[in-house]
Coordinates of N, CA and C in Angstrom, one line a residue:
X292 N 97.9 112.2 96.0 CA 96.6 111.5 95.8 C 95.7 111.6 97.0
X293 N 96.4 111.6 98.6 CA 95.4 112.5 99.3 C 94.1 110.9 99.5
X294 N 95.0 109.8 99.7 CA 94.2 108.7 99.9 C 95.5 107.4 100.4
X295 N 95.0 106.9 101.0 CA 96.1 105.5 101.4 C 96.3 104.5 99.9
X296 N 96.9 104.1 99.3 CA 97.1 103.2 98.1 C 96.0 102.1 98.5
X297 N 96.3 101.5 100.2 CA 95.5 100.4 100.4 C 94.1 100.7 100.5
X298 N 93.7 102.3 100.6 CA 92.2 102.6 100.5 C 91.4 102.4 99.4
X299 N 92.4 103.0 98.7 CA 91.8 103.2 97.2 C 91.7 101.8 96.4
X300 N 92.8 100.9 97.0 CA 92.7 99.5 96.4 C 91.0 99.1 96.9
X301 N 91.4 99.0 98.2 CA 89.8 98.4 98.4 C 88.0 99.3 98.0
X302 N 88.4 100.3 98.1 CA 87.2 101.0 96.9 C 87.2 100.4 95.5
X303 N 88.2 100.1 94.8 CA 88.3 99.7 93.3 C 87.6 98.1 93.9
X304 N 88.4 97.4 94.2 CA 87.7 95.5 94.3 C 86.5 96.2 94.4
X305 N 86.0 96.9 96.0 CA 84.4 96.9 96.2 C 83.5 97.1 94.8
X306 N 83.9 98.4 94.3 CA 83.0 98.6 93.1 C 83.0 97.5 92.0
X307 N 84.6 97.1 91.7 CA 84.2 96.0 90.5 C 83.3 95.0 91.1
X308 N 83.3 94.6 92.3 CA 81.9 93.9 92.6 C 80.7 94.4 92.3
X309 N 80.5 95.6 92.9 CA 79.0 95.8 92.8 C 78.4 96.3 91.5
X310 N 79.7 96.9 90.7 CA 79.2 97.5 89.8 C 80.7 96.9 88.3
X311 N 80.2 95.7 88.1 CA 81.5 95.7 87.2 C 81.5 96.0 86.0
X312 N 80.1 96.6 85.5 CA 79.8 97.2 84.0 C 80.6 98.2 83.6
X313 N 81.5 99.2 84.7 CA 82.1 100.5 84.6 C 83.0 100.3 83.5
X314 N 84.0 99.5 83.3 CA 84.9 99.2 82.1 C 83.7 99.0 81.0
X315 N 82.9 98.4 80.9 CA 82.5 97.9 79.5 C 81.8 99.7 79.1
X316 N 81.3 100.7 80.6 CA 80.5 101.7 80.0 C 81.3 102.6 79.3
X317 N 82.7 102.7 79.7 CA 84.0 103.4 79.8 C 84.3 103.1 78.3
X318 N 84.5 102.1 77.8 CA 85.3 101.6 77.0 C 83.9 102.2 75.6
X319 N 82.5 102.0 76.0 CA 81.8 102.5 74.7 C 81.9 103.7 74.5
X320 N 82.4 104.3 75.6 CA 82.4 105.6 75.7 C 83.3 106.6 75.1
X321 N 84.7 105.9 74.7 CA 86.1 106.0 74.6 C 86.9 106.9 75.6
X322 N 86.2 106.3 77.2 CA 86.7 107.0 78.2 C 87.8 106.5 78.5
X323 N 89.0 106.6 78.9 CA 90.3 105.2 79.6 C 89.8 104.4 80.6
X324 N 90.0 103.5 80.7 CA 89.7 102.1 81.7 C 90.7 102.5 82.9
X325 N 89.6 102.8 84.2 CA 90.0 103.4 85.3 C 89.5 104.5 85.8
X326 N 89.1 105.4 84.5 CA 89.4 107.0 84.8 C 87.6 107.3 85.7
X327 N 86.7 106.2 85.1 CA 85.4 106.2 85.9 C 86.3 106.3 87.1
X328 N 86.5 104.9 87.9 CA 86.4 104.2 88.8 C 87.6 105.7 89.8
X329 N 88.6 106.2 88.9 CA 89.6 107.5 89.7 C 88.5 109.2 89.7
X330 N 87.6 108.9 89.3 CA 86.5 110.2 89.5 C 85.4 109.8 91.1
X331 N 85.0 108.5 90.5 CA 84.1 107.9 91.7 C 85.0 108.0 92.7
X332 N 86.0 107.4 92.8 CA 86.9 107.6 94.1 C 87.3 109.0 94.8
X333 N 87.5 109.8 94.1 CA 87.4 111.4 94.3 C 86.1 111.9 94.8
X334 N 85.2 111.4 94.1 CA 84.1 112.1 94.4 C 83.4 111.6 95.6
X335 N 83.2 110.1 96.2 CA 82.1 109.9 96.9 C 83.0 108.7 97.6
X336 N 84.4 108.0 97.4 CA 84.9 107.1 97.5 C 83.7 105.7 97.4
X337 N 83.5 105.7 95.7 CA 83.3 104.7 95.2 C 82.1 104.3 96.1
X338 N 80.8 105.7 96.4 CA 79.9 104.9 97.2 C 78.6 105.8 96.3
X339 N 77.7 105.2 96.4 CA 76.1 105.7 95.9 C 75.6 106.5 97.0
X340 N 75.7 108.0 96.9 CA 75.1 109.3 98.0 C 75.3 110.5 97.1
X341 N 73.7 111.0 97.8 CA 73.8 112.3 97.9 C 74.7 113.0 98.6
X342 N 75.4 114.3 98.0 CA 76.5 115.3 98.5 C 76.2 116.8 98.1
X343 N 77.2 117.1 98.4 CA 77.2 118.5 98.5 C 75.4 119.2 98.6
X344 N 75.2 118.7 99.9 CA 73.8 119.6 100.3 C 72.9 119.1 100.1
X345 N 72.8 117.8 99.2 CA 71.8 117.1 98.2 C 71.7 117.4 97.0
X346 N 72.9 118.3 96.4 CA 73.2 118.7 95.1 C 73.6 118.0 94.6
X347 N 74.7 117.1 95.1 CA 75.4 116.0 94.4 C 74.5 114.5 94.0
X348 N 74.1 113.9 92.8 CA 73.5 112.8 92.7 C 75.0 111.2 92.5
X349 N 74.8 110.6 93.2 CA 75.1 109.3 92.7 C 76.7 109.3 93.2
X350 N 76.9 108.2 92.3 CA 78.8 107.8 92.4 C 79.5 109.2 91.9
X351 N 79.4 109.6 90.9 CA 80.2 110.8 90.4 C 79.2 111.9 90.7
X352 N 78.7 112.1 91.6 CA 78.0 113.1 92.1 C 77.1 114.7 90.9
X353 N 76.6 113.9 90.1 CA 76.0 114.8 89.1 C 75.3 116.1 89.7
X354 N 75.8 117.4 89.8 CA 74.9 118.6 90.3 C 73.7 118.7 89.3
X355 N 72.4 119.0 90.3 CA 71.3 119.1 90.0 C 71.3 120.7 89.6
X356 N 72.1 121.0 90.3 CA 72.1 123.1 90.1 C 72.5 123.2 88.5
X357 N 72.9 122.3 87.6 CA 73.8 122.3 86.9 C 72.9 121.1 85.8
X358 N 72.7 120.2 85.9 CA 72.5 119.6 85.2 C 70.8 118.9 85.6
X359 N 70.2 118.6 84.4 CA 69.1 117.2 85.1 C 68.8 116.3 85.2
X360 N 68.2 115.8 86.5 CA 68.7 114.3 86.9 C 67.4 114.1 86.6
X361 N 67.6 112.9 85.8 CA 66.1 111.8 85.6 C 66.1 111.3 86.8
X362 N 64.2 110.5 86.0 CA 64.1 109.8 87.5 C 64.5 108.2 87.3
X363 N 65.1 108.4 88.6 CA 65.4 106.8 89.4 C 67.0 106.8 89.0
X364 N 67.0 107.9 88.5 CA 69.0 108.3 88.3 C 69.7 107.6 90.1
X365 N 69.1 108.2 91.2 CA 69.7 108.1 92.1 C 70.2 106.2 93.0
X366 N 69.6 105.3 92.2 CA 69.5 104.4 92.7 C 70.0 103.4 91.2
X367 N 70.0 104.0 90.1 CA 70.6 102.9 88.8 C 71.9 103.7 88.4
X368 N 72.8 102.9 88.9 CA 74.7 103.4 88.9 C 75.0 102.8 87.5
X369 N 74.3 102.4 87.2 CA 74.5 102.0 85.6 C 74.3 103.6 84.7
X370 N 73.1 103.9 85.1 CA 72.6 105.4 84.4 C 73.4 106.3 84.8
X371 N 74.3 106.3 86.3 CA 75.0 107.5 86.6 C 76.5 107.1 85.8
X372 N 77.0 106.3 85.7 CA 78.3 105.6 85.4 C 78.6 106.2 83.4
X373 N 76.9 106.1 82.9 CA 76.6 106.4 81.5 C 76.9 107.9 81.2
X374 N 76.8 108.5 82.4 CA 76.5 110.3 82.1 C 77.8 110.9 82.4
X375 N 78.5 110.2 83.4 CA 79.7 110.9 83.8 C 80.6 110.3 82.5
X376 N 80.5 109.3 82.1 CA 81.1 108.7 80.9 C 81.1 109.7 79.8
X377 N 79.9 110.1 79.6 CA 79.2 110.7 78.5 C 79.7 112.3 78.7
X378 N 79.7 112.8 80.1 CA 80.5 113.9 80.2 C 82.0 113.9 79.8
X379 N 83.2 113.0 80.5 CA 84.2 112.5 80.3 C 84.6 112.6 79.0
X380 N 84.1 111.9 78.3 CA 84.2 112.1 76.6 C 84.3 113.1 75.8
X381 N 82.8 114.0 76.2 CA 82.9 115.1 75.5 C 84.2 116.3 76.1
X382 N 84.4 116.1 77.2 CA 85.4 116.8 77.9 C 86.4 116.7 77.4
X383 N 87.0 115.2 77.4 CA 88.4 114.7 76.6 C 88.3 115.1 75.3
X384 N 87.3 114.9 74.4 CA 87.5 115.3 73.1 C 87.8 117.0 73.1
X385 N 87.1 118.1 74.1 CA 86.9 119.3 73.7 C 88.6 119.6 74.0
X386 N 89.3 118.9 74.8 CA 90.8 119.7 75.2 C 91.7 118.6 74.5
X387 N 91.0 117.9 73.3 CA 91.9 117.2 72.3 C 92.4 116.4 73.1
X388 N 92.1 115.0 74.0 CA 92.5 113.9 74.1 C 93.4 114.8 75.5
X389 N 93.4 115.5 76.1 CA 94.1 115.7 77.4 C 93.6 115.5 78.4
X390 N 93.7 114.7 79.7 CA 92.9 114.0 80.4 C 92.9 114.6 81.7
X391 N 93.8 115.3 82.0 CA 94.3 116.4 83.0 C 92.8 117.5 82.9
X392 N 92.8 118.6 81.7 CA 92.0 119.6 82.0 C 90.5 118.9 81.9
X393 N 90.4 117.6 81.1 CA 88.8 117.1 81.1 C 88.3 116.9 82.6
X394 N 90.0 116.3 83.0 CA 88.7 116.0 84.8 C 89.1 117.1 85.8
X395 N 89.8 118.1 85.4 CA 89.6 119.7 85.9 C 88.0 119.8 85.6
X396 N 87.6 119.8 84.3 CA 86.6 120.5 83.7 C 85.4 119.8 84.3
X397 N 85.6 118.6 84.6 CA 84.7 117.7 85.2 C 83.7 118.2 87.0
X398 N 84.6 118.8 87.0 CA 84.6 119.3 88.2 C 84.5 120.8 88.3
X399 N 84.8 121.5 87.6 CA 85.0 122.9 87.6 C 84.4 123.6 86.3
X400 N 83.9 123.2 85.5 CA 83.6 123.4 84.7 C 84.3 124.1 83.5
X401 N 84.6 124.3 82.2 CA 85.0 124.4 81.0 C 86.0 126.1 81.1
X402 N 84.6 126.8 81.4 CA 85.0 128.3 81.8 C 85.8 128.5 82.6
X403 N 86.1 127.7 84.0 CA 86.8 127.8 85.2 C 88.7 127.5 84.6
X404 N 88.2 126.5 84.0 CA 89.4 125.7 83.5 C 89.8 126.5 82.8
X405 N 89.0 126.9 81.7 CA 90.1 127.7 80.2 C 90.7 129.1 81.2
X406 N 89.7 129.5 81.9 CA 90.5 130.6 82.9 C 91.8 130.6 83.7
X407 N 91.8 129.4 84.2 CA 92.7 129.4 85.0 C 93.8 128.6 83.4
X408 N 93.7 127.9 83.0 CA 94.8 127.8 82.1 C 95.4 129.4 81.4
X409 N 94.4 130.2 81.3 CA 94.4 131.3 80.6 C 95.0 132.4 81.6
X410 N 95.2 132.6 82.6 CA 95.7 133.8 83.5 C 96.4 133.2 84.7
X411 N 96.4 131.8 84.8 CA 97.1 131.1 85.8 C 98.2 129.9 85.3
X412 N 97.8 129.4 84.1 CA 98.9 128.3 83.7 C 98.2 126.7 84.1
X413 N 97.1 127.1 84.7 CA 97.1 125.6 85.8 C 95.2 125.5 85.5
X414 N 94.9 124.1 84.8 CA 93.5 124.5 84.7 C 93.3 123.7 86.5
X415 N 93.8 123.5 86.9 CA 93.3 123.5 88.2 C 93.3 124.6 89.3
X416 N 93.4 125.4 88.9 CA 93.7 126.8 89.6 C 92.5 126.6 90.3
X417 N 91.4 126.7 90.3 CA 90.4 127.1 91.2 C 89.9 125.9 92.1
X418 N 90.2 125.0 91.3 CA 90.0 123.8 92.8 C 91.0 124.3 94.1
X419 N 92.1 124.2 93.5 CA 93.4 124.4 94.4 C 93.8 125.9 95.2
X420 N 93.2 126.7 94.2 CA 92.9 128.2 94.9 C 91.6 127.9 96.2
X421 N 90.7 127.6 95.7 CA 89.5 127.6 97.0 C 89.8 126.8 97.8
X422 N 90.6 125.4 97.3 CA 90.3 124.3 98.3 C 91.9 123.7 98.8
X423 N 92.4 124.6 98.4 CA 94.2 124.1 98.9 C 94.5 122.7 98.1
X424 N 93.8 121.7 97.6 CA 94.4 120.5 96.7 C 93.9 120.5 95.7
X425 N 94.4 120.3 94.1 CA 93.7 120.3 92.9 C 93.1 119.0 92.7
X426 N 92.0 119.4 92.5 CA 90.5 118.0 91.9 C 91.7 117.2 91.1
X427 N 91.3 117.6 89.8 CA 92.6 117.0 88.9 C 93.4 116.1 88.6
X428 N 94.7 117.1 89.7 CA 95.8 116.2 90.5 C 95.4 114.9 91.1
X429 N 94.2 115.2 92.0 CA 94.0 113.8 92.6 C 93.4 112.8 92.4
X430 N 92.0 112.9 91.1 CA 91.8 112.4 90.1 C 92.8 111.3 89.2
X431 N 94.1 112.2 88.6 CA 94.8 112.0 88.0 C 95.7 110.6 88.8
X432 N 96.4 111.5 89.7 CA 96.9 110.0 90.3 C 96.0 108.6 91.2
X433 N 95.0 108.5 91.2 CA 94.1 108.0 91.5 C 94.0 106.7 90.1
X434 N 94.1 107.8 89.1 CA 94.0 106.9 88.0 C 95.1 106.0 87.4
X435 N 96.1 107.1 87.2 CA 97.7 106.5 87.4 C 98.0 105.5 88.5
X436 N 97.6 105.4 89.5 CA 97.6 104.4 90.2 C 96.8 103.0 89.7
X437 N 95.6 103.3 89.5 CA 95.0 101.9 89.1 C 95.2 101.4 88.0
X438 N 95.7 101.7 86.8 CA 96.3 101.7 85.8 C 97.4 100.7 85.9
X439 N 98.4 101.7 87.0 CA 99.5 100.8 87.2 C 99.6 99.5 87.9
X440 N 98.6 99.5 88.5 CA 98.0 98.3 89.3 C 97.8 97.3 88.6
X441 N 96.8 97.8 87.8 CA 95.7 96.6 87.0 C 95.2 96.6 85.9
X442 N 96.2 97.5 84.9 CA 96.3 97.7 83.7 C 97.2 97.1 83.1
X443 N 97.0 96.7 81.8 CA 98.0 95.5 80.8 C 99.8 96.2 81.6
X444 N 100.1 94.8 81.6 CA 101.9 95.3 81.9 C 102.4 96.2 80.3
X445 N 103.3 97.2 80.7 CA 104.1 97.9 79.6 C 104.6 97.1 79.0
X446 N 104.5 98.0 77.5 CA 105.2 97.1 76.3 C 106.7 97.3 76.5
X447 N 107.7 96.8 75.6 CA 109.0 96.9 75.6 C 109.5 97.9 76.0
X448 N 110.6 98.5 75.7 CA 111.1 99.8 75.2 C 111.3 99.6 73.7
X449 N 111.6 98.9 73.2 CA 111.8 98.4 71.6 C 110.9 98.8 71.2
X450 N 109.4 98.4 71.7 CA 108.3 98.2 70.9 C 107.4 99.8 70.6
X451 N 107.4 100.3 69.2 CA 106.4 101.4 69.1 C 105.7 102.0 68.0
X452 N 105.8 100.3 67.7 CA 104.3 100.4 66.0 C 103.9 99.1 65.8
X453 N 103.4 98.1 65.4 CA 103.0 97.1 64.7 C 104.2 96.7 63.7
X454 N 104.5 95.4 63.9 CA 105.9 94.9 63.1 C 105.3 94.2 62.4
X455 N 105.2 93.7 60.8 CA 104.8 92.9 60.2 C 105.7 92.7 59.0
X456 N 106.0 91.3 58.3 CA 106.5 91.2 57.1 C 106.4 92.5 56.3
X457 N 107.9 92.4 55.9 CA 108.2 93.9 55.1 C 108.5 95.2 55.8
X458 N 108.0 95.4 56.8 CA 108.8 95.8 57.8 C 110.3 96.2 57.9
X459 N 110.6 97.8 58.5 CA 112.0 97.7 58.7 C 112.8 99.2 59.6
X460 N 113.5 98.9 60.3 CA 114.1 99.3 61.4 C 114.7 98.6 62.5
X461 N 115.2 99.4 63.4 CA 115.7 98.8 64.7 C 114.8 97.8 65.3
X462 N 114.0 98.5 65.9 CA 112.8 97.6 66.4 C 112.6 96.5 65.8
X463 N 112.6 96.2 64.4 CA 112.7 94.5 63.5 C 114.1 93.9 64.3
X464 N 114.8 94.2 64.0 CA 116.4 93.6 65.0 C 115.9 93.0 66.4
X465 N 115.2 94.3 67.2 CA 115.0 93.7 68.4 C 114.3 93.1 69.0
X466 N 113.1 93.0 68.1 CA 112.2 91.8 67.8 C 112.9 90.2 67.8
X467 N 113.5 90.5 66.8 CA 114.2 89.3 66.0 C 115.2 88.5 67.0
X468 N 115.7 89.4 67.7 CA 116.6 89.1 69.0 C 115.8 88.5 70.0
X469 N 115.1 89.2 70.2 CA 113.6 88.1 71.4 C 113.3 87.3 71.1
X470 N 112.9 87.0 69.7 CA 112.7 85.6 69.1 C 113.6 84.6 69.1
X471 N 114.8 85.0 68.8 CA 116.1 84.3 69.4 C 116.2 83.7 70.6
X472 N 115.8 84.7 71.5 CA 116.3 84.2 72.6 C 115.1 83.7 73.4
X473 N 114.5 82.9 73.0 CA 113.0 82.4 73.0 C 113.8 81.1 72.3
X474 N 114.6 81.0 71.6 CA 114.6 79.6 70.4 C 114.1 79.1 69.4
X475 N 113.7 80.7 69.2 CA 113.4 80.9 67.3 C 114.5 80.9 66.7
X476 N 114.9 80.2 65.5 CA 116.2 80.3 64.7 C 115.5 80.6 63.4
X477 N 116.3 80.9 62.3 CA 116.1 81.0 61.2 C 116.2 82.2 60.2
X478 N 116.6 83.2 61.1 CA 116.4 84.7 60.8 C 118.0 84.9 60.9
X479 N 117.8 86.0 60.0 CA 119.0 87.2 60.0 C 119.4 88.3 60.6
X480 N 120.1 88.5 61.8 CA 119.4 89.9 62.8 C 120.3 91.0 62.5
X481 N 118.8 91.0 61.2 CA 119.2 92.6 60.6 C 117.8 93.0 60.6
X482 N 117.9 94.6 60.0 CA 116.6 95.3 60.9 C 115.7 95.6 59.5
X483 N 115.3 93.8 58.8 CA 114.4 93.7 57.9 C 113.4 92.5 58.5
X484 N 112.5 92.8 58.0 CA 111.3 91.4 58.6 C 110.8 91.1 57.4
X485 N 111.6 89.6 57.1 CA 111.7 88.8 56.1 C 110.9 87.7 56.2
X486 N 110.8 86.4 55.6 CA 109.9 85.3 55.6 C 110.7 84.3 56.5
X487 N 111.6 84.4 57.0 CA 112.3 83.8 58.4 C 111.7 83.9 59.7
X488 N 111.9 85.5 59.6 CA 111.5 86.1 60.9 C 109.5 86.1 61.2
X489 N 109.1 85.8 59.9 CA 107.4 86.0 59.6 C 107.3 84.2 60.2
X490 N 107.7 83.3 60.0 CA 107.7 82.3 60.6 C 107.6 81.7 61.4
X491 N 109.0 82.8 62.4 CA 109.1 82.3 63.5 C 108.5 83.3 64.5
X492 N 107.6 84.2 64.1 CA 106.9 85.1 65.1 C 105.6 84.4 65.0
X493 N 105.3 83.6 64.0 CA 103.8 82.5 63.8 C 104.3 82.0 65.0
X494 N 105.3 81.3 64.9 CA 105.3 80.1 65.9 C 105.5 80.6 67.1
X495 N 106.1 81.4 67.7 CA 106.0 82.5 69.0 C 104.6 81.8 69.2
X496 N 103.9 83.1 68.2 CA 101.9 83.4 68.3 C 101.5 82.1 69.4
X497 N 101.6 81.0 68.3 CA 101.0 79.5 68.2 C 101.4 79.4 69.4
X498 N 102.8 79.4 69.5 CA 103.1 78.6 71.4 C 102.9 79.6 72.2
X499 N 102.2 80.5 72.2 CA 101.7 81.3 73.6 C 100.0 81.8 73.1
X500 N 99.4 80.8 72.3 CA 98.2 80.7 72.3 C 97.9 82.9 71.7
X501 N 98.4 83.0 71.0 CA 98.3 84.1 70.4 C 97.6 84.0 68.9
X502 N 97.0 84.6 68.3 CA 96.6 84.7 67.2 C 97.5 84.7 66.2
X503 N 98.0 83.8 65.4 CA 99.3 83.3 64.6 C 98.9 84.3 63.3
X504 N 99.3 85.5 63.3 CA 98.6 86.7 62.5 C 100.0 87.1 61.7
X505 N 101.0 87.1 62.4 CA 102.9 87.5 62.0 C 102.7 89.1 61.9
X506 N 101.6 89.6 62.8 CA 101.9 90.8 62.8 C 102.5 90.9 64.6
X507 N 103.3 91.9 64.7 CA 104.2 92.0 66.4 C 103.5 93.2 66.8
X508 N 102.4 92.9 67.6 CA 101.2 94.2 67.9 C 101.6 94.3 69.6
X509 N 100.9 94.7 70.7 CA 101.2 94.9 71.9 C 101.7 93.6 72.4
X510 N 100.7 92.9 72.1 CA 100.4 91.5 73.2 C 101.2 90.7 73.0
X511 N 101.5 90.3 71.5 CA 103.4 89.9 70.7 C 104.2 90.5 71.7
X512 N 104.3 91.3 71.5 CA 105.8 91.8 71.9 C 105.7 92.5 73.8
X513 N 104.8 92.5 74.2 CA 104.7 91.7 75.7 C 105.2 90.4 76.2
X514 N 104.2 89.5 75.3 CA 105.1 88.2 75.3 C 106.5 87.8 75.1
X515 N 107.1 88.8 74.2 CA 108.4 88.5 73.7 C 109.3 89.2 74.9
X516 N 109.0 90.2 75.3 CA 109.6 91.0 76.7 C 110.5 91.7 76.3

């Protein structure tokens, strides 16, 4: 990552202060929650400057050689936060939801990337060729870091679809078992989800202020542990 954990922590607080719209820009965007804030940190550590020469504009350093910058881009982190979003996206969608070569490409552009995927194996090849560390890589764990920080706790291991009445497999058993051992009774622990188990997963819902839905979606079965 090529940053202290404790650095990167305090760049993330700083920015959700100054700029806490980044999730809500991220999230319209269908970018992951973080992946702004692990680019900004790469790029400028989460500060508003001109770089690379005065080519670079803003938090995610938008090249002017390359792209164009409206005016008053340099001083509304809201408009810069929108473009690298808006970049991000189309990136992630062009390499089908892979989030490795989008923030290669982010940086290196499309052609660099499919090259070095293409005769190297590595769409970071040319970060890491010119500059001895891959953009990427550091990107990547940057984001994997804050994620693991301060993103929802992991679901089960049990858990890996929506459980609802009528329902059926292992995962209904081990559902059913957490419900149990919570002091839900009434169920059968077999691996059907019957009008016992639809019951007493309401009543879970209800006593942990959950939406009493009797479907066992993430936040069910976080709760349930």
């Amino acid at each position: 990552m090529l940053i202290f954990p404790s650095d990167l922590d305090a760049q993330y607080q700083r920015a959700v202060k100054a700029w806490p719209f980044f999730d809500q820009i991220a999230r319209a965007a269908g970018v992951p929650r973080f992946l702004l804030h692990a680019v900004g940190s790469r790029e400028t550590n989460l500060t508003n400057e001109r770089g690379d020469g005065g080519h670079g504009h803003g938090v995610f350093q938008l090249d002017d050689r390359w792209h164009t910058i409206p005016a008053g881009f340099d001083t509304d982190v809201a408009l810069q936060a929108k473009a690298a979003a808006s970049m991000l996206s189309s990136l992630i969608k062009h390499y089908n939801g892979q989030l490795y070569p989008a923030v290669c490409a982010y940086n290196a552009g499309v052609g660099n990337v499919d090259a070095g995927i293409k005769y190297h194996g590595d769409p970071d090849y040319w970060t890491t060729h010119s500059q001895g560390v891959g953009y990427g890589a550091e990107v990547m764990a940057r984001f994997h870091w804050l994620r693991g920080k301060y993103g929802p706790p992991p679901v089960p291991p049990w858990y890996h679809r929506v459980l609802r009445k009528g329902s059926v497999g292992s995962d209904v058993t081990a559902m059913k078992r957490r419900l149990a051992a919570h002091g839900y009774r009434g169920m059968v622990l077999n691996p059907f989800f019957g009008r016992g188990a639809d019951k007493a997963l309401r009543a879970f819902q209800t006593a942990q202020k959950i939406t009493p839905d009797g479907a066992c979606g993430p936040t069910t079965a976080r709760r349930l542990g």
